[in-house]
């Protein structure tokens, strides 16, 4: 894997997520959170840190988030480096085939704004491409779209972020209510919350902000 490409892309992704990065030192990318050193990321996507730099829950979660981002960036930069070029009528630019299944293509290409992703359906002759879905630098959304469009994952099995947030909220309300849940039921609901939180790390903060926003009173419409 090209170390320069990996660190350049990772630095951009981390900065987008609120992290600060320093120049690469001895093959390690120093990462800061809230103005203080957090961890160092290796060219292989591994994370090294001092225990005092992750001394509270917020910084521990930030370190885990940085590790997850490093793993994701390593995945798609490695794929892009090894992927064959995408050939199709009317297609310009250096697009690479990251995945190809059942007539659906997931492609990536390098831009001055970082690596961008798109999915297409091949035409019936397999010479052209139709119905492009463009995701800019959102790799996870592009992967999910590819999985659904290609039939690898049925769409009814996938929840969007708004739906997951509402499910998480309902789980919290259920646990806080006096419903005489069995230990098994309560554990199952907590597992659901943890699974959702692993995909949306700031979901609790999002819900707190929503609750603080004033709601407009309902005014019934009068009819003549």
CSV table of N, CA and C in Angstrom, one decimal, residues 136-201:
chain,number,residue,atom,x,y,z
A,136,UNK,N,-19.5,11.2,-3.3
A,136,UNK,CA,-18.3,12.0,-2.9
A,136,UNK,C,-17.4,11.1,-2.1
A,137,UNK,N,-17.1,11.5,-0.9
A,137,UNK,CA,-16.1,10.8,-0.1
A,137,UNK,C,-16.7,9.9,1.0
A,138,UNK,N,-18.0,9.6,0.8
A,138,UNK,CA,-18.7,8.8,1.8
A,138,UNK,C,-18.7,7.3,1.4
A,139,UNK,N,-17.6,6.7,1.8
A,139,UNK,CA,-17.3,5.3,1.4
A,139,UNK,C,-18.3,4.3,2.0
A,140,UNK,N,-18.7,4.5,3.2
A,140,UNK,CA,-19.6,3.5,3.9
A,140,UNK,C,-21.0,3.6,3.2
A,141,UNK,N,-21.5,4.8,2.9
A,141,UNK,CA,-22.8,4.9,2.2
A,141,UNK,C,-22.7,4.3,0.8
A,142,UNK,N,-21.6,4.5,0.1
A,142,UNK,CA,-21.4,3.9,-1.2
A,142,UNK,C,-21.4,2.3,-1.1
A,143,UNK,N,-20.7,1.8,-0.1
A,143,UNK,CA,-20.7,0.3,0.0
A,143,UNK,C,-22.1,-0.2,0.3
A,144,UNK,N,-22.8,0.5,1.1
A,144,UNK,CA,-24.2,0.0,1.4
A,144,UNK,C,-25.1,0.1,0.2
A,145,UNK,N,-24.9,1.2,-0.6
A,145,UNK,CA,-25.7,1.3,-1.8
A,145,UNK,C,-25.4,0.2,-2.8
A,146,UNK,N,-24.1,-0.1,-2.9
A,146,UNK,CA,-23.7,-1.2,-3.8
A,146,UNK,C,-24.3,-2.6,-3.3
A,147,UNK,N,-24.2,-2.8,-2.0
A,147,UNK,CA,-24.7,-4.1,-1.5
A,147,UNK,C,-26.2,-4.2,-1.8
A,148,UNK,N,-27.0,-3.1,-1.7
A,148,UNK,CA,-28.4,-3.2,-1.9
A,148,UNK,C,-28.7,-3.3,-3.4
A,149,UNK,N,-28.1,-2.4,-4.2
A,149,UNK,CA,-28.3,-2.4,-5.6
A,149,UNK,C,-28.0,-3.7,-6.3
A,150,UNK,N,-26.9,-4.4,-5.8
A,150,UNK,CA,-26.5,-5.6,-6.4
A,150,UNK,C,-27.2,-6.8,-5.9
A,151,UNK,N,-28.0,-6.7,-4.9
A,151,UNK,CA,-28.8,-7.8,-4.4
A,151,UNK,C,-28.1,-8.6,-3.3
A,152,UNK,N,-26.9,-8.1,-2.9
A,152,UNK,CA,-26.1,-8.8,-1.9
A,152,UNK,C,-26.9,-8.8,-0.5
A,153,UNK,N,-27.5,-7.6,-0.3
A,153,UNK,CA,-28.3,-7.4,1.0
A,153,UNK,C,-29.6,-6.9,0.6
A,154,UNK,N,-30.7,-7.6,1.0
A,154,UNK,CA,-32.1,-7.1,0.8
A,154,UNK,C,-32.3,-5.7,1.4
A,155,UNK,N,-33.0,-4.8,0.7
A,155,UNK,CA,-33.1,-3.5,1.2
A,155,UNK,C,-33.9,-3.5,2.5
A,156,UNK,N,-34.9,-4.4,2.7
A,156,UNK,CA,-35.7,-4.4,3.9
A,156,UNK,C,-34.9,-4.7,5.2
A,157,UNK,N,-33.6,-5.2,5.0
A,157,UNK,CA,-32.8,-5.5,6.2
A,157,UNK,C,-31.9,-4.3,6.6
A,158,UNK,N,-32.0,-3.2,5.9
A,158,UNK,CA,-31.1,-2.1,6.1
A,158,UNK,C,-32.0,-0.9,6.6
A,159,UNK,N,-31.5,-0.3,7.7
A,159,UNK,CA,-32.2,0.9,8.3
A,159,UNK,C,-31.3,2.1,8.1
A,160,UNK,N,-31.9,3.2,7.7
A,160,UNK,CA,-31.1,4.4,7.6
A,160,UNK,C,-30.9,5.0,8.9
A,161,UNK,N,-30.1,6.1,9.0
A,161,UNK,CA,-29.7,6.7,10.2
A,161,UNK,C,-30.9,7.3,11.0
A,162,UNK,N,-31.8,7.9,10.3
A,162,UNK,CA,-33.0,8.4,11.0
A,162,UNK,C,-33.8,7.3,11.7
A,163,UNK,N,-33.9,6.2,11.0
A,163,UNK,CA,-34.6,5.0,11.6
A,163,UNK,C,-33.9,4.4,12.8
A,164,UNK,N,-32.6,4.3,12.6
A,164,UNK,CA,-31.8,3.8,13.7
A,164,UNK,C,-31.8,4.7,15.0
A,165,UNK,N,-31.8,6.0,14.7
A,165,UNK,CA,-31.9,6.9,15.8
A,165,UNK,C,-33.3,6.8,16.6
A,166,UNK,N,-34.3,6.6,15.8
A,166,UNK,CA,-35.6,6.4,16.4
A,166,UNK,C,-35.7,5.1,17.2
A,167,UNK,N,-35.1,4.1,16.6
A,167,UNK,CA,-35.1,2.8,17.3
A,167,UNK,C,-34.3,2.9,18.7
A,168,UNK,N,-33.2,3.6,18.6
A,168,UNK,CA,-32.4,3.8,19.8
A,168,UNK,C,-33.2,4.6,20.9
A,169,UNK,N,-33.9,5.6,20.4
A,169,UNK,CA,-34.7,6.4,21.3
A,169,UNK,C,-35.8,5.5,22.0
A,170,UNK,N,-36.4,4.7,21.2
A,170,UNK,CA,-37.5,3.8,21.7
A,170,UNK,C,-36.9,2.8,22.7
A,171,UNK,N,-35.7,2.3,22.4
A,171,UNK,CA,-35.1,1.4,23.3
A,171,UNK,C,-34.8,2.1,24.7
A,172,UNK,N,-34.3,3.3,24.6
A,172,UNK,CA,-34.1,4.0,25.9
A,172,UNK,C,-35.4,4.3,26.6
A,173,UNK,N,-36.4,4.6,25.9
A,173,UNK,CA,-37.7,4.9,26.6
A,173,UNK,C,-38.2,3.6,27.2
A,174,UNK,N,-38.0,2.5,26.6
A,174,UNK,CA,-38.5,1.2,27.1
A,174,UNK,C,-37.8,0.8,28.3
A,175,UNK,N,-36.4,1.0,28.3
A,175,UNK,CA,-35.6,0.7,29.5
A,175,UNK,C,-36.0,1.6,30.7
A,176,UNK,N,-36.3,2.8,30.4
A,176,UNK,CA,-36.6,3.8,31.5
A,176,UNK,C,-38.0,3.6,32.0
A,177,UNK,N,-38.9,3.0,31.3
A,177,UNK,CA,-40.2,2.8,31.7
A,177,UNK,C,-40.3,1.6,32.7
A,178,UNK,N,-41.3,1.6,33.5
A,178,UNK,CA,-41.5,0.6,34.5
A,178,UNK,C,-42.4,-0.5,33.8
A,179,UNK,N,-41.7,-1.4,33.0
A,179,UNK,CA,-42.5,-2.4,32.2
A,179,UNK,C,-42.2,-3.8,32.7
A,180,UNK,N,-41.5,-3.9,33.8
A,180,UNK,CA,-41.3,-5.3,34.4
A,180,UNK,C,-40.6,-6.2,33.3
A,181,UNK,N,-39.6,-5.7,32.7
A,181,UNK,CA,-38.9,-6.5,31.7
A,181,UNK,C,-38.1,-7.6,32.4
A,182,UNK,N,-38.0,-8.7,31.7
A,182,UNK,CA,-37.1,-9.8,32.2
A,182,UNK,C,-35.7,-9.4,32.0
A,183,UNK,N,-34.7,-10.0,32.8
A,183,UNK,CA,-33.3,-9.7,32.5
A,183,UNK,C,-32.9,-10.0,31.1
A,184,UNK,N,-33.5,-11.0,30.5
A,184,UNK,CA,-33.1,-11.4,29.1
A,184,UNK,C,-33.6,-10.3,28.1
A,185,UNK,N,-34.8,-9.8,28.4
A,185,UNK,CA,-35.4,-8.7,27.5
A,185,UNK,C,-34.6,-7.5,27.6
A,186,UNK,N,-34.2,-7.1,28.8
A,186,UNK,CA,-33.5,-5.9,29.1
A,186,UNK,C,-32.1,-6.0,28.4
A,187,UNK,N,-31.5,-7.1,28.6
A,187,UNK,CA,-30.1,-7.3,28.0
A,187,UNK,C,-30.2,-7.3,26.4
A,188,UNK,N,-31.3,-7.8,25.9
A,188,UNK,CA,-31.4,-7.8,24.4
A,188,UNK,C,-31.6,-6.3,23.9
A,189,UNK,N,-32.3,-5.5,24.7
A,189,UNK,CA,-32.6,-4.1,24.3
A,189,UNK,C,-31.2,-3.3,24.4
A,190,UNK,N,-30.5,-3.6,25.4
A,190,UNK,CA,-29.2,-2.9,25.6
A,190,UNK,C,-28.2,-3.3,24.5
A,191,UNK,N,-28.3,-4.6,24.1
A,191,UNK,CA,-27.4,-5.0,23.0
A,191,UNK,C,-27.8,-4.3,21.7
A,192,UNK,N,-29.1,-4.0,21.5
A,192,UNK,CA,-29.5,-3.3,20.3
A,192,UNK,C,-29.0,-1.9,20.3
A,193,UNK,N,-29.0,-1.3,21.5
A,193,UNK,CA,-28.5,0.1,21.7
A,193,UNK,C,-27.0,0.1,21.4
A,194,UNK,N,-26.3,-0.8,21.9
A,194,UNK,CA,-24.8,-0.9,21.7
A,194,UNK,C,-24.5,-1.0,20.3
A,195,UNK,N,-25.3,-1.9,19.6
A,195,UNK,CA,-25.0,-2.1,18.2
A,195,UNK,C,-25.2,-0.8,17.4
A,196,UNK,N,-26.3,-0.1,17.7
A,196,UNK,CA,-26.6,1.1,17.0
A,196,UNK,C,-25.5,2.2,17.3
A,197,UNK,N,-25.1,2.2,18.6
A,197,UNK,CA,-24.1,3.2,19.0
A,197,UNK,C,-22.8,3.0,18.4
A,198,UNK,N,-22.5,1.7,18.0
A,198,UNK,CA,-21.2,1.4,17.4
A,198,UNK,C,-21.2,2.0,16.0
A,199,UNK,N,-22.3,2.2,15.3
A,199,UNK,CA,-22.4,2.7,14.0
A,199,UNK,C,-22.6,4.2,14.0
A,200,UNK,N,-23.2,4.7,15.1
A,200,UNK,CA,-23.5,6.2,15.3
A,200,UNK,C,-23.0,6.6,16.6
A,201,UNK,N,-21.7,6.8,16.8
A,201,UNK,CA,-21.1,7.0,18.1
A,201,UNK,C,-21.6,8.2,18.9
